[in-house]
mmCIF file of N, CA and C in Angstrom:
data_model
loop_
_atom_site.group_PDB
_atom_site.id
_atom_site.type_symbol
_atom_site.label_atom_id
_atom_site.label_comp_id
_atom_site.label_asym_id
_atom_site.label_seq_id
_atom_site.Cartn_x
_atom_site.Cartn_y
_atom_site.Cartn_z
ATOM 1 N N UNK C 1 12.412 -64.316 8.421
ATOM 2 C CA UNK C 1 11.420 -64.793 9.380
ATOM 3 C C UNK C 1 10.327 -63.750 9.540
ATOM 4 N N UNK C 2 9.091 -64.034 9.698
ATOM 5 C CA UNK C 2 7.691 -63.493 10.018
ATOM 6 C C UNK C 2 7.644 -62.854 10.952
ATOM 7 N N UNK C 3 7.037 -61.685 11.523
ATOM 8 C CA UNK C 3 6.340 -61.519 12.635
ATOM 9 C C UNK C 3 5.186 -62.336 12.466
ATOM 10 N N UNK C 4 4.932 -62.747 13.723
ATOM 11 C CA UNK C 4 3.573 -63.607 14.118
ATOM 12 C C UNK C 4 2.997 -62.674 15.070
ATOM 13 N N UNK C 5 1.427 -62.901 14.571
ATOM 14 C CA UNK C 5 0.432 -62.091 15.411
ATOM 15 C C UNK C 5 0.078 -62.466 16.098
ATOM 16 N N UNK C 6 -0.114 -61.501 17.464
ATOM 17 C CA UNK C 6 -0.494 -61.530 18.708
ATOM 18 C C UNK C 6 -1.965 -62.468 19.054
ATOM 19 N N UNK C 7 -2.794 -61.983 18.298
ATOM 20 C CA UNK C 7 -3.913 -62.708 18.392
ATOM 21 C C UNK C 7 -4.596 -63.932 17.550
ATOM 22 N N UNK C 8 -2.988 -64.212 16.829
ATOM 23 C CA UNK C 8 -3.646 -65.140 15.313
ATOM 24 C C UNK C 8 -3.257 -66.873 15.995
ATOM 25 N N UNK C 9 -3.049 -67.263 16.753
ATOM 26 C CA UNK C 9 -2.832 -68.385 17.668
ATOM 27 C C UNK C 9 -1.141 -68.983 16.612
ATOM 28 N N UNK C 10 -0.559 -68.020 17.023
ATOM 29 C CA UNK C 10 0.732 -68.471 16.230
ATOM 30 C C UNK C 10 1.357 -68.158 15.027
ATOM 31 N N UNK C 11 0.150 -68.291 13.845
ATOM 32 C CA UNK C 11 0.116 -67.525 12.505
ATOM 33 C C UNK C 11 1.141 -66.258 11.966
ATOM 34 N N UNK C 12 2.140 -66.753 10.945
ATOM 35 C CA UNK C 12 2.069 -65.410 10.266
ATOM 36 C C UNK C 12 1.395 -63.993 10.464
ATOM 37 N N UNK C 13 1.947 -63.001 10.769
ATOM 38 C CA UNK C 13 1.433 -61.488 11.290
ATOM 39 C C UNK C 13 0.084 -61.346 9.982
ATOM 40 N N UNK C 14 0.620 -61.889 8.432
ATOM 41 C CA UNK C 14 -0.283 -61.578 7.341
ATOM 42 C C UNK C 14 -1.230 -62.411 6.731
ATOM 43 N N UNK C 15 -1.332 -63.735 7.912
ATOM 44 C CA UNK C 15 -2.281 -64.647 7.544
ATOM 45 C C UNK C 15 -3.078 -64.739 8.639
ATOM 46 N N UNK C 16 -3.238 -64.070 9.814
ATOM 47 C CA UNK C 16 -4.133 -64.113 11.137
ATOM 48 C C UNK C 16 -5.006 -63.070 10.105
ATOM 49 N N UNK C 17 -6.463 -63.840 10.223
ATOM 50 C CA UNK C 17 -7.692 -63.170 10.283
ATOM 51 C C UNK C 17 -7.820 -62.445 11.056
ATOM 52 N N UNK C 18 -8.542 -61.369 10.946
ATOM 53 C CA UNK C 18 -9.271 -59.834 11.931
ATOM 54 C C UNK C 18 -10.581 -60.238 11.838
ATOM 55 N N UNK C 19 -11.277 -59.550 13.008
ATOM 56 C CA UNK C 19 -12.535 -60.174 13.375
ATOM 57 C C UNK C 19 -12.766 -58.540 14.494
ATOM 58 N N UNK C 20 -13.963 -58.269 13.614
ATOM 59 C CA UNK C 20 -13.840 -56.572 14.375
ATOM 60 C C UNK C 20 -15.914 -57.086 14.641
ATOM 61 N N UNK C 21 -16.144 -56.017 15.808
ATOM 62 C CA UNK C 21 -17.076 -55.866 16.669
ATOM 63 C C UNK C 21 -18.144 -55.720 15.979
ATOM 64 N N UNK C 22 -19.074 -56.911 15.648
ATOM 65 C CA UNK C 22 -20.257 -56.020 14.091
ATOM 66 C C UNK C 22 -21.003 -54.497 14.821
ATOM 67 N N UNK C 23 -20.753 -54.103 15.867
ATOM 68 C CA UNK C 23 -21.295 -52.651 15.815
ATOM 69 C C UNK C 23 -20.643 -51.527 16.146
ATOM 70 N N UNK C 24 -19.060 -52.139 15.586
ATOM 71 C CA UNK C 24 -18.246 -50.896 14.981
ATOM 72 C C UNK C 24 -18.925 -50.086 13.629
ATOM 73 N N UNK C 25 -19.022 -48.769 13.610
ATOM 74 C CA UNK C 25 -19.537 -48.201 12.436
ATOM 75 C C UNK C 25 -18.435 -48.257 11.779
ATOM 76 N N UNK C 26 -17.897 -47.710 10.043
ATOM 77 C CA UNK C 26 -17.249 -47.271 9.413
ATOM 78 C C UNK C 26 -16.320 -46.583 9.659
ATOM 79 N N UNK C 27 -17.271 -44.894 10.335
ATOM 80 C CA UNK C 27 -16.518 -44.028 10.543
ATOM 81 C C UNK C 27 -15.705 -44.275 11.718
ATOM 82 N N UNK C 28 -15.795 -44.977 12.684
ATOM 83 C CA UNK C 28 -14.830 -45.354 13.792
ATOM 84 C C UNK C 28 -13.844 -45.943 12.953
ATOM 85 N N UNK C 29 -14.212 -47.038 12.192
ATOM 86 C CA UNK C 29 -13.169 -48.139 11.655
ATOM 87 C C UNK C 29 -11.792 -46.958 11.026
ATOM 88 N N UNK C 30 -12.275 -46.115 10.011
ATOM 89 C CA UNK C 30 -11.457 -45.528 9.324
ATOM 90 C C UNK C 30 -10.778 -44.492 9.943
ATOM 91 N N UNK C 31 -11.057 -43.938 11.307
ATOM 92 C CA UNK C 31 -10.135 -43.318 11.874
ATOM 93 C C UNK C 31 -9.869 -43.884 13.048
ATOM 94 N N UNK C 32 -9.225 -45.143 13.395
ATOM 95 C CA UNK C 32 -8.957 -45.365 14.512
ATOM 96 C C UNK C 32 -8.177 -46.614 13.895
ATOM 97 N N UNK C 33 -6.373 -46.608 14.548
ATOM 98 C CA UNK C 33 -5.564 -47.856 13.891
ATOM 99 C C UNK C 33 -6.256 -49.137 14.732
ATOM 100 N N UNK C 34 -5.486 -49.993 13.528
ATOM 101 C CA UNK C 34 -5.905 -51.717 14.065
ATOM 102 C C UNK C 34 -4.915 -51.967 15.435
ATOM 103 N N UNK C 35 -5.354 -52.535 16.354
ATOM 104 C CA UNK C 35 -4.389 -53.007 16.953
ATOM 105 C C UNK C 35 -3.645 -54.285 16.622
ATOM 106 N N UNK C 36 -2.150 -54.879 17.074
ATOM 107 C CA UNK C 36 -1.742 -55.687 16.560
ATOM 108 C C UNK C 36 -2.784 -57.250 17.008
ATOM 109 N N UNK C 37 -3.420 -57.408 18.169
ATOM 110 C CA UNK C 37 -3.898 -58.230 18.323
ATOM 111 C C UNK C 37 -5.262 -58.642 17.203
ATOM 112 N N UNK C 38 -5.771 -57.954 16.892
ATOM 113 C CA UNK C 38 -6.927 -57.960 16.143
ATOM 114 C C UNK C 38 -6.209 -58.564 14.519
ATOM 115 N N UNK C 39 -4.885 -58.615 14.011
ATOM 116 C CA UNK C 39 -4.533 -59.037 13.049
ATOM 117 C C UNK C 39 -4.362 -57.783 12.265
ATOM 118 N N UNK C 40 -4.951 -58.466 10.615
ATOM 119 C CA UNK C 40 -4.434 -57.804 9.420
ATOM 120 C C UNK C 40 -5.722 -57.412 8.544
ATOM 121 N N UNK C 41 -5.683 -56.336 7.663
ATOM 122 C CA UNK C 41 -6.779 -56.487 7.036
ATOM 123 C C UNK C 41 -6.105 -56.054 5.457
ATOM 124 N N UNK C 42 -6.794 -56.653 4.406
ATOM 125 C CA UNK C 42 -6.255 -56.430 3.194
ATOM 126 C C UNK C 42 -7.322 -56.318 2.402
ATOM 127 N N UNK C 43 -6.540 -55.284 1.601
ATOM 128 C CA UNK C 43 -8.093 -54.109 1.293
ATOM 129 C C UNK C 43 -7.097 -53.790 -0.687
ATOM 130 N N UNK C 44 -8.416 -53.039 -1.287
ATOM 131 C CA UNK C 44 -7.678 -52.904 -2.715
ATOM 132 C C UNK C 44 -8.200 -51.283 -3.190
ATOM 133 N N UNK C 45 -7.130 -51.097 -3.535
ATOM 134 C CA UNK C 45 -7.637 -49.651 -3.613
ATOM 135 C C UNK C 45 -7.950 -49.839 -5.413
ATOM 136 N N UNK C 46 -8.897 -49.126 -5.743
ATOM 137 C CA UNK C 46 -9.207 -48.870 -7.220
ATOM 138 C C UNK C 46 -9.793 -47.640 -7.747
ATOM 139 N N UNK C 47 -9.705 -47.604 -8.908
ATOM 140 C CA UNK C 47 -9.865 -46.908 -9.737
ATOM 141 C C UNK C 47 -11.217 -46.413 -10.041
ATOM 142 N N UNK C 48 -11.693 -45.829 -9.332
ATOM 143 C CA UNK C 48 -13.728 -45.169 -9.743
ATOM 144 C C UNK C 48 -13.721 -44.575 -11.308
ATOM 145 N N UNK C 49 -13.402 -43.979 -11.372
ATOM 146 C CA UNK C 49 -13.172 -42.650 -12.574
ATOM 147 C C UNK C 49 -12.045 -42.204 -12.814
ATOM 148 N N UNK C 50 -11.451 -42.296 -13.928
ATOM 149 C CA UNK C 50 -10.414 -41.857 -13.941
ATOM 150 C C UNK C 50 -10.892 -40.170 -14.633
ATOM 151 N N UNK C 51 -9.401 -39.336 -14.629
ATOM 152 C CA UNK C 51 -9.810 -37.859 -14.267
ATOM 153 C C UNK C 51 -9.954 -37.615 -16.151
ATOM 154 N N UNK C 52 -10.349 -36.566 -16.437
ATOM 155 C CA UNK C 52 -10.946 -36.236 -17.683
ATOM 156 C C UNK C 52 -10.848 -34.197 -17.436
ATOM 157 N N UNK C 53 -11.493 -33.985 -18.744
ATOM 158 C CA UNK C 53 -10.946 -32.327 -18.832
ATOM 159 C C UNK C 53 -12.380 -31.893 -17.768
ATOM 160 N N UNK C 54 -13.452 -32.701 -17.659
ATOM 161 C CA UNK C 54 -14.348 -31.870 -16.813
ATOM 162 C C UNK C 54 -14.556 -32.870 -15.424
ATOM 163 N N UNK C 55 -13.988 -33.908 -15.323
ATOM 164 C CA UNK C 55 -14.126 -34.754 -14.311
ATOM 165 C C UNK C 55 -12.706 -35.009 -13.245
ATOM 166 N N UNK C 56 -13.039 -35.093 -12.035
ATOM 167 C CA UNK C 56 -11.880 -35.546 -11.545
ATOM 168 C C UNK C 56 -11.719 -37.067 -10.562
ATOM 169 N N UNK C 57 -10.484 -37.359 -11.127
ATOM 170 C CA UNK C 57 -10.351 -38.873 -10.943
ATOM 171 C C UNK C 57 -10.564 -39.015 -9.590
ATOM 172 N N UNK C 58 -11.326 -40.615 -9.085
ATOM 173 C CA UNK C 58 -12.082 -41.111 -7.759
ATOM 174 C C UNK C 58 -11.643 -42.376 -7.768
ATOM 175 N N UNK C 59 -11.406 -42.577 -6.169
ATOM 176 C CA UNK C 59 -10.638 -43.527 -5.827
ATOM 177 C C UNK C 59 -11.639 -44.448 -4.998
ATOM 178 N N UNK C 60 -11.532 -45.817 -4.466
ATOM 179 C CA UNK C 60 -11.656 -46.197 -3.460
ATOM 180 C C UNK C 60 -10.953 -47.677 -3.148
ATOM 181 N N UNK C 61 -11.315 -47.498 -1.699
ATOM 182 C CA UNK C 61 -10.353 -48.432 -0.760
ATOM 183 C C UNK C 61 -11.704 -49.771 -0.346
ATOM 184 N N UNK C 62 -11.655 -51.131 -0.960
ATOM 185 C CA UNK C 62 -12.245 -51.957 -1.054
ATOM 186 C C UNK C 62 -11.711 -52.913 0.021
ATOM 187 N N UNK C 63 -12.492 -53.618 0.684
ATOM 188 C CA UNK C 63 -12.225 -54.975 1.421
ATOM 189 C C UNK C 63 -13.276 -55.788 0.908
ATOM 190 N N UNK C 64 -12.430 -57.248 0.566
ATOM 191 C CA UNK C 64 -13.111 -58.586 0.046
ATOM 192 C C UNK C 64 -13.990 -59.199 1.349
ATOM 193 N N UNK C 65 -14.983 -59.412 0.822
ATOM 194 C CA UNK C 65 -15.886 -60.794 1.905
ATOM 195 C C UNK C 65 -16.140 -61.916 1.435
ATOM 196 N N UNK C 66 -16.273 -62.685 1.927
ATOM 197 C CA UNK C 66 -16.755 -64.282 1.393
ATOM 198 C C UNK C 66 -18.040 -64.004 1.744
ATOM 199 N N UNK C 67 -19.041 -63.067 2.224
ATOM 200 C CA UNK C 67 -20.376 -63.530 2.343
ATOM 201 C C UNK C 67 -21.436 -62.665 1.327
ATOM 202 N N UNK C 68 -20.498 -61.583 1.041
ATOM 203 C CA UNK C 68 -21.346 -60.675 0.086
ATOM 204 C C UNK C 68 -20.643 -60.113 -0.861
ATOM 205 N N UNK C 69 -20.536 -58.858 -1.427
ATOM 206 C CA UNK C 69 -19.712 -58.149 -2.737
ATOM 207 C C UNK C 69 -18.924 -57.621 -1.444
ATOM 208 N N UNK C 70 -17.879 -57.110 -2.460
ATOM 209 C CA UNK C 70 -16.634 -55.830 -1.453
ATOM 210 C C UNK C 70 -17.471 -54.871 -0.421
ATOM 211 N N UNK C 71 -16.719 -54.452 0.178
ATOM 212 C CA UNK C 71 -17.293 -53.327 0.900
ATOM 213 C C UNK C 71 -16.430 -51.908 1.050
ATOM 214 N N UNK C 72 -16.774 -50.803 0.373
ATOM 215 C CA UNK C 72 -16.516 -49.613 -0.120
ATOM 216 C C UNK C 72 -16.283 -49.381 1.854
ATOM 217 N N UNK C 73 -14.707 -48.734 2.010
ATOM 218 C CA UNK C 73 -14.036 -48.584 3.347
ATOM 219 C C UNK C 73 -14.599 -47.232 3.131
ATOM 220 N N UNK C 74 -13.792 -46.612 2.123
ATOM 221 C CA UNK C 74 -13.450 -45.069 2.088
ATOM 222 C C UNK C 74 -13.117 -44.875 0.361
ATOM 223 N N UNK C 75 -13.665 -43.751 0.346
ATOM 224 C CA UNK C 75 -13.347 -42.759 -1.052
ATOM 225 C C UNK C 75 -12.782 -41.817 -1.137
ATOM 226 N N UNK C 76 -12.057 -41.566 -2.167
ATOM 227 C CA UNK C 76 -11.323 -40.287 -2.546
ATOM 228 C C UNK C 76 -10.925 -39.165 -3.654
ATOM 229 N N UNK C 77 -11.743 -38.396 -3.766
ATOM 230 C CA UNK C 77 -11.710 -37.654 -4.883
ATOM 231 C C UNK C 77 -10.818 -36.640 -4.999
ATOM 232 N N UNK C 78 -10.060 -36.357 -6.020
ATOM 233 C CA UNK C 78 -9.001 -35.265 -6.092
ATOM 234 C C UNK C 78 -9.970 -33.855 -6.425
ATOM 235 N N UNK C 79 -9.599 -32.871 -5.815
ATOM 236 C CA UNK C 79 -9.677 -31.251 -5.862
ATOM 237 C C UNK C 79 -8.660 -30.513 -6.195
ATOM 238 N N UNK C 80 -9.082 -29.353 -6.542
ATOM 239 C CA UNK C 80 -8.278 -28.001 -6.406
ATOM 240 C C UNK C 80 -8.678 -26.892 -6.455
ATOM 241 N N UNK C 81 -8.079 -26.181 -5.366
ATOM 242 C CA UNK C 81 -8.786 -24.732 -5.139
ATOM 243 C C UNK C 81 -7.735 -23.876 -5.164
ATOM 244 N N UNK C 82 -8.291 -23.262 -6.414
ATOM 245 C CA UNK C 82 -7.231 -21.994 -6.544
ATOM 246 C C UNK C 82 -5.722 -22.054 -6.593
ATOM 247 N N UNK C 83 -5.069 -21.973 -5.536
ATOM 248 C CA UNK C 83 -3.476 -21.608 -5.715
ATOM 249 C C UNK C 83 -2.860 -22.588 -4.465
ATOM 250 N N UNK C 84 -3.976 -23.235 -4.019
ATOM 251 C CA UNK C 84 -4.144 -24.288 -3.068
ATOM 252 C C UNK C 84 -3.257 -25.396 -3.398
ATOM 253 N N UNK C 85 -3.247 -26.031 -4.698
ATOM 254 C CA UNK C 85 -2.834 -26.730 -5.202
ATOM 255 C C UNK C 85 -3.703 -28.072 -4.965
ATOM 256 N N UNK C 86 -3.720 -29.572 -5.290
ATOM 257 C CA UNK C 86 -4.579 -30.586 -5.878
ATOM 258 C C UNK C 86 -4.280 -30.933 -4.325
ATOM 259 N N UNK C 87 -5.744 -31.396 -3.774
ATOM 260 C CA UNK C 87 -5.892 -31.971 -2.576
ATOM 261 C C UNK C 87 -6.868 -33.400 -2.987
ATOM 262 N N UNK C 88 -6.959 -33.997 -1.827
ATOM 263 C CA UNK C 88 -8.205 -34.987 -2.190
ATOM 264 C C UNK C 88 -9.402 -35.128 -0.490
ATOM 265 N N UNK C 89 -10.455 -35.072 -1.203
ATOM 266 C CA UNK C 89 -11.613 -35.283 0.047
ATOM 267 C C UNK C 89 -12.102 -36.325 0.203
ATOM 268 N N UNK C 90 -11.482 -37.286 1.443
ATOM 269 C CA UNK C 90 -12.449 -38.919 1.302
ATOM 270 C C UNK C 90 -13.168 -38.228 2.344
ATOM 271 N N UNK C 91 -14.100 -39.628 2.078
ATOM 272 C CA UNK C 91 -15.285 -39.655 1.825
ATOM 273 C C UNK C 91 -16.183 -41.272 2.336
ATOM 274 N N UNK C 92 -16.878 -42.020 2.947
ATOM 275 C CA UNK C 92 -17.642 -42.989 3.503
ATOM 276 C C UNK C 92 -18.427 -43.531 1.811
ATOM 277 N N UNK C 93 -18.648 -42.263 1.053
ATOM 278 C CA UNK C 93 -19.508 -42.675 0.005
ATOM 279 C C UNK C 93 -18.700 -42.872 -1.111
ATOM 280 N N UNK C 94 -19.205 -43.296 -2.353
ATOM 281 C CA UNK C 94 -18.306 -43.071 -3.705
ATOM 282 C C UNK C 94 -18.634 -41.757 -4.653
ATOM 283 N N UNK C 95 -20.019 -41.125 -4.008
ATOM 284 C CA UNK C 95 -20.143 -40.547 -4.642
ATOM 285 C C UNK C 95 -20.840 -38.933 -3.582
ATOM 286 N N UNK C 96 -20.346 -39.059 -2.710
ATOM 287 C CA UNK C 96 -20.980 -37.794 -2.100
ATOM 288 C C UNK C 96 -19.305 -36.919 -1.136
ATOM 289 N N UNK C 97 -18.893 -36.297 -2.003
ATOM 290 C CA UNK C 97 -17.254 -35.621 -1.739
ATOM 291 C C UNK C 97 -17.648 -33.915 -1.265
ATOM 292 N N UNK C 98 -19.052 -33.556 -0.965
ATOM 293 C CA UNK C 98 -19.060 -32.560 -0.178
ATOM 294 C C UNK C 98 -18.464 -32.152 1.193
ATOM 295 N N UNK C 99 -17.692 -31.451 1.363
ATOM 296 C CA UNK C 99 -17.103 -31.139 2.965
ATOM 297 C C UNK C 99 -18.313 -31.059 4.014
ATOM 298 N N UNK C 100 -19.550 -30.603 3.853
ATOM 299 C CA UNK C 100 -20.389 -30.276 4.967
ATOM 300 C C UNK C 100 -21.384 -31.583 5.034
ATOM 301 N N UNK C 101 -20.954 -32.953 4.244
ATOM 302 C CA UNK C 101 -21.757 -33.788 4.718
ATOM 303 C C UNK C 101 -21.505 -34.316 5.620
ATOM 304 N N UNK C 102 -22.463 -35.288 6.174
ATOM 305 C CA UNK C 102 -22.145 -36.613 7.323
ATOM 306 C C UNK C 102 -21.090 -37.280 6.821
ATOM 307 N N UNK C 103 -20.842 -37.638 5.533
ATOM 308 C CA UNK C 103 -20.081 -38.516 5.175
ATOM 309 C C UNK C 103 -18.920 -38.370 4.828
ATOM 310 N N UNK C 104 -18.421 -36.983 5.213
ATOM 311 C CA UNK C 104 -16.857 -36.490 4.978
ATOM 312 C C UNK C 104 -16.381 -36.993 6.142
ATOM 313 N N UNK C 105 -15.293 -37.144 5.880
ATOM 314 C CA UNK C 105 -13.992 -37.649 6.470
ATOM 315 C C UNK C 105 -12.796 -37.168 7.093
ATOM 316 N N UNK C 106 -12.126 -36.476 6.043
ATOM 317 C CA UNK C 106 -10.865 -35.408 5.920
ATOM 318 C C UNK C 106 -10.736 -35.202 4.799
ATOM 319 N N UNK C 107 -9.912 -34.139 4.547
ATOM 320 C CA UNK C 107 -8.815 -33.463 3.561
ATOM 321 C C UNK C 107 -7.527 -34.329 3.731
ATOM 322 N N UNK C 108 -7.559 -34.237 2.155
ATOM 323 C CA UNK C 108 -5.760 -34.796 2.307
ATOM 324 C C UNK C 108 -4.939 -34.179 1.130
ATOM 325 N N UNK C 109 -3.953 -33.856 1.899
ATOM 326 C CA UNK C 109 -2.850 -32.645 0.393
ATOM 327 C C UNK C 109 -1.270 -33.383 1.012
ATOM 328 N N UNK C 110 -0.760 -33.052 0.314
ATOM 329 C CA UNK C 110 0.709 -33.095 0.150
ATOM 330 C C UNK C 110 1.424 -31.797 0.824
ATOM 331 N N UNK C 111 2.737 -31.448 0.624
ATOM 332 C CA UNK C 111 3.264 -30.531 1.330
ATOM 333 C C UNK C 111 3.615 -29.630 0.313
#
């Protein structure tokens, strides 16, 4: 049996549509969880670049629309510094993975 969502009028937890505030920005969206009432959102993560001897592989996290193309959530490019070991820096853009921009996000590493 299903969880059913709070706000989907009965629905399956994974078939209630989400319907978010059009003047939520991005950067709110991507750091702040969904609540259960607001539903579900299903998103595809892919493949930008894969990594190469002078390139390193880039990710991103896609959501489908019916009114236009996907919309790029968040990006993620793998690093490494030094003895640091391989981290990754998302990112708002697909292609701007500088730490001191507007459009950084966080760091993300493993343990």
């Amino acid at each position: 049996r299903q969880p059913l969502a709070a706000g989907g009028g009965g629905k399956p937890f994974f078939q209630a549509k989400m319907s978010l505030p059009s003047q939520l920005s991005r950067r709110d969206f991507v750091r702040k969880p969904l609540l259960m009432q607001q539903g579900t959102l299903r998103a595809e993560l892919r493949l930008l670049r894969s990594g190469g001897v002078l390139s390193r592989p880039r990710y991103g996290l896609f959501v489908s629309s019916s009114t236009r193309e996907d919309i790029l959530l968040l990006a993620a490019e793998r690093q490494q510094q030094g003895s640091l070991g391989p981290y990754y820096v998302l990112s708002l853009k697909d292609h701007d993975f500088d730490r001191a921009s507007e459009h950084f996000v966080a760091r993300l590493s493993g343990n």
